[in-house]
Amino acid sequence: MTFLLITFFKPTYFNFKTQIISINTSFFRELAVAFTSINIQVPIFCRTFAAKLLTYMQNIRNIAIIAHVDHGKTTLVDKMLLAGHLFRDNQTSGELILDNNDLERERGITILSKNVSINYKGTKINIIDTPGHSDFGGEVERVLNMADGCVLLVDAFEGPMPQTRFVLQKALEIGLKPVVCINKVDKPNCRPDEVHEMVFDLMCSLDATEEQLNFPVIYGSAKNGWMSEDWQQPTDNILPLLDCIVENIPAPEFLEGTPQMLITSLDYSSFTGRIAIGRVHRGTLTENMAVSLVKRNGSIVKSKIKEVHVFEGLGRAKTKEVSSGDICALIGIENFDIGDSICDIENPEPLKPIAIDEPTMSMLFTINDSPFFGKDGKFVTSRHINDRLEKELDKNLALRVQKSDTSDKWLVFGRGVLHLSVLIETMRREGYELQVGQPQVIYKEIDGRKCEPIEELTINVTEEYSSKIIDMVTRRKGEMTSMENNGERITMTFDMPSRGIIGLRTNVLTASAGEAIMAHRFKEYQPHKGEIERRTNGSIVAMEAGTAFAYAIDKLQDRGKFFIFPQEEVYAGQVVGEHCKDNDLVVNVTKSKKLTNTRASGTDDKARIIPPIVFSLEEALEYIKEDEYVEITPKHMRMRKVILDENERKRSSRS
C-alpha cells in the first residue's frame, strides 16, 4: 500500500488526473475517506495525498433550495449544515445561520443567495440558498445556473404559492431535476397528500419532462429537524433527505476541453477586491492561469487568475485547481460583470449570458435638499449617491439606473417596491441621505396599444373577511381567476395591475384584522386597465419650521391623523399627517401655549394626544402622492412636499 501511495503521489499523477477519473474510482475514494478520517498516526504525505485524491474523486452534487417566502428554506439549510457536522458538538450555531445580514434577520426573509457545502458519505453537496420573494427573482435566476438539481420546498398546508410557480418554472426550463420536500407536516391542519397532488399538477402545467415528473417526495419538519419518506412515521434526523439528494440528483458531468466558466455571482474583499463566483462548465481552472474574460457585449479582455477557492462548509478554502462541475471563487479577475465568461486564453468560447426578466417598476432618487440635510448622514452629495448606485448595478442584475436631465436625479428601475426599498434601506444604514419619489409602473407599447404589467395576486384569508377583500381588489381593477376553500380559510387568486398592488397590503391587513396572507408575482403585460383610485385623503402640511407641541397637535386632532410625536423637529412643507378631507391642509404645529399671570399651565385640561401613525419604509413609499417625496436619512424618515413653499405650490398648481 505504501508503494501504491508513493507511486501515485508523484507530481506527474496530477497531470494524468482525467485518465484516472475515467476509471472506476470507488476503491481510491474509500481509501481516501479512510485516510482522512483515521485517528492513528499516518505519514503526513499520505494524509495530504488522500485529501487531494478525495477532492478529485469525490462525487459532487450542486443543488438549489427553492420555495415560496417563509416556507422554511433557510431553516432546512441550517439542519443540513448540522447534519454535515460543520460545527462542534458543544458549539451553539444559532438559527438562520445563512441570514447573516441585519436586514435579513429583521425582516425574516432571505435577500441574497448564499453558497455553502457539506460532505456527506464522501459526497460533496454544494447548497445554494435562494430568496423566496418574487422581487428578488433576479437573484434566483442567476444562481440556478450553478445547480444540477433543486430541492423544491412546499408548505404542507399552504401548498404551491405564486413564487413556488415562478421559481419552479425557471428551474424546469433549464432542465434541473427536482426533489420535492413537503415541510411543516407537524402542523395540526396539514394536508401532505393533497399538496403532493397539487405539486404534480403544477409541474404538468409547467410542461415538465417525463423524467422531471418522476420526482421523489420527502416529508418532514425542518424546524424540528427530521425528514422521512412517510410523513406519518417521523424520524430523528434529516438524513433521508440527504440520501435522496445523493441518489436522485445527477452528479455534474466532467467535460474535457478548454476551460469555460460563467460568472453568476460576485463577492468583495477589502484585501483582494472583487471575487468572481461561478460553476466551472468545462475543463480545469488553475492558480496563476492566464485566461480570456469575454464580456456580455462580445469584447475580450486578457486576464490572470491569482487564486482559486472552493466552498467548504460556511467559508472558502484555497486550492491549486478546480475541475468541471464544481463551484468556485476566482481572485485576480478585474473589471468583470455578472454574465461574463472566463475562457481559454488562445481559443475563447464564451457561454450564453444569463437572461434576466425586465424590471416592472421605477422610482425617482434625488439628493436630500430639505432644511435638515446633512444632519445625520455621511454621504449626502450627488457624487456619493451616483457611485453607490453604480456599485449596486454590479451585483444586482434586476436593477437599472437611468440618469435624468439634471445631475442630482436618477430613475431607478426594479422588480417591485420591496426590491427597491431594500436597496434604500441598505443605503440608509451605510450613512447615505436621499429622497425618493412615488413608485411608478413601467408601461410598454405592444402592437400600438399602451400595456401595463399584470401580476398574479394570491390572498389567503378567513371566510368572514373575504367579501371585503374582493370588493377592495376589484375596485383596483383586479379580476378574480379562482377561489378555493381550505377549511376555515379561503384562497383567492386575481389578475391585478402592478400599480393596483401599490398600497394594497396595508389596506388588506387593516380590513382583515391582520389575518390576510398576501403574495404576488409578475405574470405578463396586458392592455391598460384604466384609472385606479389611490389615496383619496389629502395631507396635513407643516406651515413653519420649529418644534411640534402637544398643545397644537391636540387642537388639530379633529382635522385628521398625525405622523409626528410632540417635541419632534419639523420644517415648512413637511407632511405631518393625513387630512380627513381630500384637500391638503397647511397647519401650524409649532404653536405653543402662551402663559400669563392669569393663565397658568395647569388650569386647562391636559392635552390628550392620539398616538401617531408610524410608517415602515414600504408603507411610506406606497402612501405618498405624486407631489411628495420620502426623505430618508440614517436616523429619520420623513414625508414632504416636493415644493416646500406654500405659495410656490399654489402657483404651480394653477399653471
mmCIF file of N, CA and C in Angstrom, residues 440-454 499 525-531:
data_model
loop_
_atom_site.group_PDB
_atom_site.id
_atom_site.type_symbol
_atom_site.label_atom_id
_atom_site.label_comp_id
_atom_site.label_asym_id
_atom_site.label_seq_id
_atom_site.Cartn_x
_atom_site.Cartn_y
_atom_site.Cartn_z
ATOM 1 N N GLN A 440 -43.572 54.167 -9.646
ATOM 2 C CA GLN A 440 -44.358 54.206 -10.891
ATOM 3 C C GLN A 440 -44.152 52.912 -11.665
ATOM 4 N N VAL A 441 -45.220 52.362 -12.236
ATOM 5 C CA VAL A 441 -45.049 51.150 -13.050
ATOM 6 C C VAL A 441 -44.510 51.541 -14.429
ATOM 7 N N ILE A 442 -43.866 50.598 -15.086
ATOM 8 C CA ILE A 442 -43.285 50.845 -16.411
ATOM 9 C C ILE A 442 -44.272 50.375 -17.477
ATOM 10 N N TYR A 443 -44.703 51.287 -18.317
ATOM 11 C CA TYR A 443 -45.632 50.954 -19.400
ATOM 12 C C TYR A 443 -44.860 50.583 -20.665
ATOM 13 N N LYS A 444 -45.456 49.738 -21.491
ATOM 14 C CA LYS A 444 -44.870 49.369 -22.787
ATOM 15 C C LYS A 444 -45.919 49.521 -23.876
ATOM 16 N N GLU A 445 -45.463 49.813 -25.070
ATOM 17 C CA GLU A 445 -46.389 49.851 -26.210
ATOM 18 C C GLU A 445 -46.236 48.558 -27.005
ATOM 19 N N ILE A 446 -47.298 47.731 -27.040
ATOM 20 C CA ILE A 446 -47.288 46.457 -27.753
ATOM 21 C C ILE A 446 -48.395 46.491 -28.809
ATOM 22 N N ASP A 447 -48.021 46.325 -30.060
ATOM 23 C CA ASP A 447 -48.975 46.366 -31.197
ATOM 24 C C ASP A 447 -49.793 47.658 -31.216
ATOM 25 N N GLY A 448 -49.107 48.760 -30.891
ATOM 26 C CA GLY A 448 -49.770 50.059 -30.945
ATOM 27 C C GLY A 448 -50.672 50.363 -29.766
ATOM 28 N N ARG A 449 -50.722 49.488 -28.750
ATOM 29 C CA ARG A 449 -51.573 49.699 -27.569
ATOM 30 C C ARG A 449 -50.712 49.883 -26.328
ATOM 31 N N LYS A 450 -51.177 50.785 -25.454
ATOM 32 C CA LYS A 450 -50.485 51.019 -24.195
ATOM 33 C C LYS A 450 -50.739 49.826 -23.263
ATOM 34 N N CYS A 451 -49.663 49.152 -22.820
ATOM 35 C CA CYS A 451 -49.807 47.976 -21.956
ATOM 36 C C CYS A 451 -49.102 48.202 -20.616
ATOM 37 N N GLU A 452 -49.595 47.517 -19.588
ATOM 38 C CA GLU A 452 -49.033 47.648 -18.251
ATOM 39 C C GLU A 452 -48.779 46.263 -17.657
ATOM 40 N N PRO A 453 -47.868 46.161 -16.664
ATOM 41 C CA PRO A 453 -47.592 44.852 -16.061
ATOM 42 C C PRO A 453 -48.764 44.355 -15.226
ATOM 43 N N ILE A 454 -49.097 43.087 -15.408
ATOM 44 C CA ILE A 454 -50.158 42.425 -14.642
ATOM 45 C C ILE A 454 -49.507 41.378 -13.740
ATOM 46 N N ARG A 499 -49.771 48.499 -10.566
ATOM 47 C CA ARG A 499 -49.996 49.776 -9.881
ATOM 48 C C ARG A 499 -51.137 49.665 -8.865
ATOM 49 N N TYR A 525 -47.554 41.406 -19.597
ATOM 50 C CA TYR A 525 -48.069 42.732 -19.940
ATOM 51 C C TYR A 525 -49.422 42.590 -20.624
ATOM 52 N N GLN A 526 -50.406 43.391 -20.210
ATOM 53 C CA GLN A 526 -51.741 43.402 -20.815
ATOM 54 C C GLN A 526 -52.165 44.845 -21.103
ATOM 55 N N PRO A 527 -53.168 45.042 -21.982
ATOM 56 C CA PRO A 527 -53.634 46.416 -22.257
ATOM 57 C C PRO A 527 -54.003 47.164 -20.981
ATOM 58 N N HIS A 528 -53.796 48.473 -20.992
ATOM 59 C CA HIS A 528 -54.040 49.348 -19.835
ATOM 60 C C HIS A 528 -55.485 49.195 -19.345
ATOM 61 N N LYS A 529 -55.647 49.039 -18.031
ATOM 62 C CA LYS A 529 -56.962 48.748 -17.438
ATOM 63 C C LYS A 529 -57.761 50.000 -17.060
ATOM 64 N N GLY A 530 -57.238 51.187 -17.283
ATOM 65 C CA GLY A 530 -57.949 52.404 -16.898
ATOM 66 C C GLY A 530 -57.457 52.971 -15.584
ATOM 67 N N GLU A 531 -58.037 54.063 -15.147
ATOM 68 C CA GLU A 531 -57.587 54.765 -13.952
ATOM 69 C C GLU A 531 -57.910 53.970 -12.683
#
